[in-house]
Coordinates of C-alpha atoms in Angstrom, one line a residue:
X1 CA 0.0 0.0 0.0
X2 CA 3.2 2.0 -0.5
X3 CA 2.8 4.2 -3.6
X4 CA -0.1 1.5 -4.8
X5 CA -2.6 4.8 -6.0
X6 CA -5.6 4.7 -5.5
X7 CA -6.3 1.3 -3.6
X8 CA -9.4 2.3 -1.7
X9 CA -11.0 2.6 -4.9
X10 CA -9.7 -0.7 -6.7
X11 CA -10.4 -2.8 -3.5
X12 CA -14.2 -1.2 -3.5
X13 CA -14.8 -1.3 -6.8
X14 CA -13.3 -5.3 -7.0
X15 CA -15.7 -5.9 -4.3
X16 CA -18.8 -5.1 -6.3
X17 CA -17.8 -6.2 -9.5
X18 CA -16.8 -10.2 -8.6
X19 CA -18.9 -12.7 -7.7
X20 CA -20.6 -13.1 -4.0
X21 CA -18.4 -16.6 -3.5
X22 CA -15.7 -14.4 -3.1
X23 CA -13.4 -13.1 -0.5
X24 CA -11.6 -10.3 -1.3
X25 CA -9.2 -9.9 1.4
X26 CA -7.2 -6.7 1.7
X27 CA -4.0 -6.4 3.3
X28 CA -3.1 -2.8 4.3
X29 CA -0.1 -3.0 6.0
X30 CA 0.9 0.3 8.2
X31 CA -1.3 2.4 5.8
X32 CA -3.8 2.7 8.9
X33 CA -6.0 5.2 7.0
X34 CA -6.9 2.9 3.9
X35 CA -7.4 -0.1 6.5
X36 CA -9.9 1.9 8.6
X37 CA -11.6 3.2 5.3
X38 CA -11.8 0.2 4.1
X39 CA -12.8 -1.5 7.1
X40 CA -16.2 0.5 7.3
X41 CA -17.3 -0.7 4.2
X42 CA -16.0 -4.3 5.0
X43 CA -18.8 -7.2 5.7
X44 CA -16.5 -10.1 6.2
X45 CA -18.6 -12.0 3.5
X46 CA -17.0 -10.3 0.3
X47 CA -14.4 -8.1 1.8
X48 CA -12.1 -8.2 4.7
X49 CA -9.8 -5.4 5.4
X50 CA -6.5 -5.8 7.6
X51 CA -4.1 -3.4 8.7
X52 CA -0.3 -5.0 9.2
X53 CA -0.3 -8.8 9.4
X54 CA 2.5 -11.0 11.2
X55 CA 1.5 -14.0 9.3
X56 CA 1.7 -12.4 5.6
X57 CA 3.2 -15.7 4.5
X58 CA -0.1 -17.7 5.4
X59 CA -2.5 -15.0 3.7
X60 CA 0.0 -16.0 0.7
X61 CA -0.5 -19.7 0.6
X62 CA -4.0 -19.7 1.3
X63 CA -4.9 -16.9 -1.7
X64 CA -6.6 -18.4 -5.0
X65 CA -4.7 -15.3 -6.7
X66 CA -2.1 -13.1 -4.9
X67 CA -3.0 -9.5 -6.2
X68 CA 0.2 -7.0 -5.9
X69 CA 2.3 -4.6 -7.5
X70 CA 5.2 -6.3 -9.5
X71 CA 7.7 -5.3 -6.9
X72 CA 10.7 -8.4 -6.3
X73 CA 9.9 -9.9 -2.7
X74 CA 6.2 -10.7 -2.5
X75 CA 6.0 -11.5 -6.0
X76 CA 8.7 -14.2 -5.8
X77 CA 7.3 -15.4 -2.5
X78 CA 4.3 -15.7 -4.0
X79 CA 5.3 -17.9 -7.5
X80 CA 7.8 -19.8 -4.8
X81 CA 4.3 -20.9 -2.9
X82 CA 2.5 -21.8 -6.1
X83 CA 0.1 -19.1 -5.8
X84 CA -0.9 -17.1 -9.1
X85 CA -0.1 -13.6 -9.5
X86 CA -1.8 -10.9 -11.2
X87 CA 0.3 -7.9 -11.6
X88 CA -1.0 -3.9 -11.4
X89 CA -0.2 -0.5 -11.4
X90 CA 3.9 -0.8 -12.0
X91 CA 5.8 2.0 -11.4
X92 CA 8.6 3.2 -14.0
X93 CA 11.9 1.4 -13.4
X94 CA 12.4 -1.8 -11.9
X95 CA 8.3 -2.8 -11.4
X96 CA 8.0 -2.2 -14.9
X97 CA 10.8 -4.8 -15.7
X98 CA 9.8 -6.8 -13.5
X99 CA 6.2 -6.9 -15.0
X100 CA 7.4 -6.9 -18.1
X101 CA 9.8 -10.6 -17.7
X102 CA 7.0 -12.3 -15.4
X103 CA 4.6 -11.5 -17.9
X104 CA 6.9 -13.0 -20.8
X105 CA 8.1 -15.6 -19.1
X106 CA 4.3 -16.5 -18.2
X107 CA 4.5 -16.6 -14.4
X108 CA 2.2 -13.8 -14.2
X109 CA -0.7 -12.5 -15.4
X110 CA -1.5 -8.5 -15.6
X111 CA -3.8 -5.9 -16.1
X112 CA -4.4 -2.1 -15.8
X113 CA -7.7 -1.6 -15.2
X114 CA -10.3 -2.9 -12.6
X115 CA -12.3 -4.2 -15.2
X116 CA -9.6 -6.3 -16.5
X117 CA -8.2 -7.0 -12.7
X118 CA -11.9 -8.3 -12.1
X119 CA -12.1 -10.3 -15.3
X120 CA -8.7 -11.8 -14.2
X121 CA -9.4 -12.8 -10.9
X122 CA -12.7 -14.5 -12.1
X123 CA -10.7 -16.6 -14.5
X124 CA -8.2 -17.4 -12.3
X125 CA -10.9 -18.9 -9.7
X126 CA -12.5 -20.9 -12.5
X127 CA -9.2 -22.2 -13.1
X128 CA -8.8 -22.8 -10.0
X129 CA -12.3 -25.1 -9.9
X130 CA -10.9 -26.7 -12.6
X131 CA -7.8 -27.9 -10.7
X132 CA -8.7 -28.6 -7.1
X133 CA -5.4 -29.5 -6.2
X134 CA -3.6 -26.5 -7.1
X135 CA -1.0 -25.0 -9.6
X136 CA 2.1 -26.4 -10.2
X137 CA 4.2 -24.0 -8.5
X138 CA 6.9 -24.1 -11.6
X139 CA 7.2 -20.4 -11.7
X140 CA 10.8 -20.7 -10.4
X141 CA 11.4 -23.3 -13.0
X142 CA 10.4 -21.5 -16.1
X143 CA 12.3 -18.4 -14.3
X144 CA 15.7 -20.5 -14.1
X145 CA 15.2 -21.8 -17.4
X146 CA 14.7 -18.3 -19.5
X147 CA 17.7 -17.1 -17.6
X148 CA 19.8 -20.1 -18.5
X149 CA 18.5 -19.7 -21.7
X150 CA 19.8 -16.0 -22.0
X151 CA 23.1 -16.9 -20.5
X152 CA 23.9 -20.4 -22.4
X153 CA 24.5 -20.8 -25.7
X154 CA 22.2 -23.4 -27.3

């Protein structure tokens, strides 16, 4: 929630838009202002709003999709767990990079708009349906294998 924009908005907005079977679970970290804005909108049958978490790791591995900015460290824990990732709002520089391999090397998914964020997040959780046990978690290995790729000669 760090130079994210305008998450009040996408988290409200997100909340209408996808179906009722959904949780959309909203971790605010120290931004105590968009938690408590959040939180008085929040039912805790389609949206749940948290300030700072100790346990981010298990939020993680319990997520049908991990939402986040393409930033290095909760991305990478996130494709390490298995978890898909759908990618918003980079910033120029390194998120943009960043965005820009995941996306290529298919580990992620992204979008730029809420409708598009929404229309992600339901095809992710029909995928999800579809495969009760999971992803495959091989983010790391298509990751290691476009590197060595770029750095061995074939």
């Amino acid at each position: 929630s760090m130079g994210a924009g305008h998450m009040d908005k996408l988290v409200l907005s997100l909340a209408k838009k996808l179906p009722e079977r959904i949780l959309l679970i909203a971790l605010c970290g120290s931004n105590r202002r968009l938690a408590e804005k959040l939180q008085r909108h929040a039912d805790g049958k389609k949206l749940l709003a948290l300030g700072f978490v100790d346990r981010l790791s298990d939020y993680m591995e319990a997520a049908d999709i991990w939402l986040t900015k393409p930033g290095g460290l909760s991305t990478t824990e996130a494709l390490h767990k298995g978890t898909p990732v759908l990618l918003f709002n980079a910033v120029q520089g390194v998120e943009t990079r960043n965005l820009e391999f995941l996306t290529e090397t298919g580990c992620c998914s992204s979008a730029d708009t809420i409708d598009g964020i929404a229309g992600c997040i339901r095809e992710t959780i029909a995928a999800c349906d579809l495969c009760p046990d999971g992803f495959d978690g091989l983010a790391c290995d298509r990751i290691c294998k476009y590197i060595l790729k770029k750095e061995l000669p074939e």
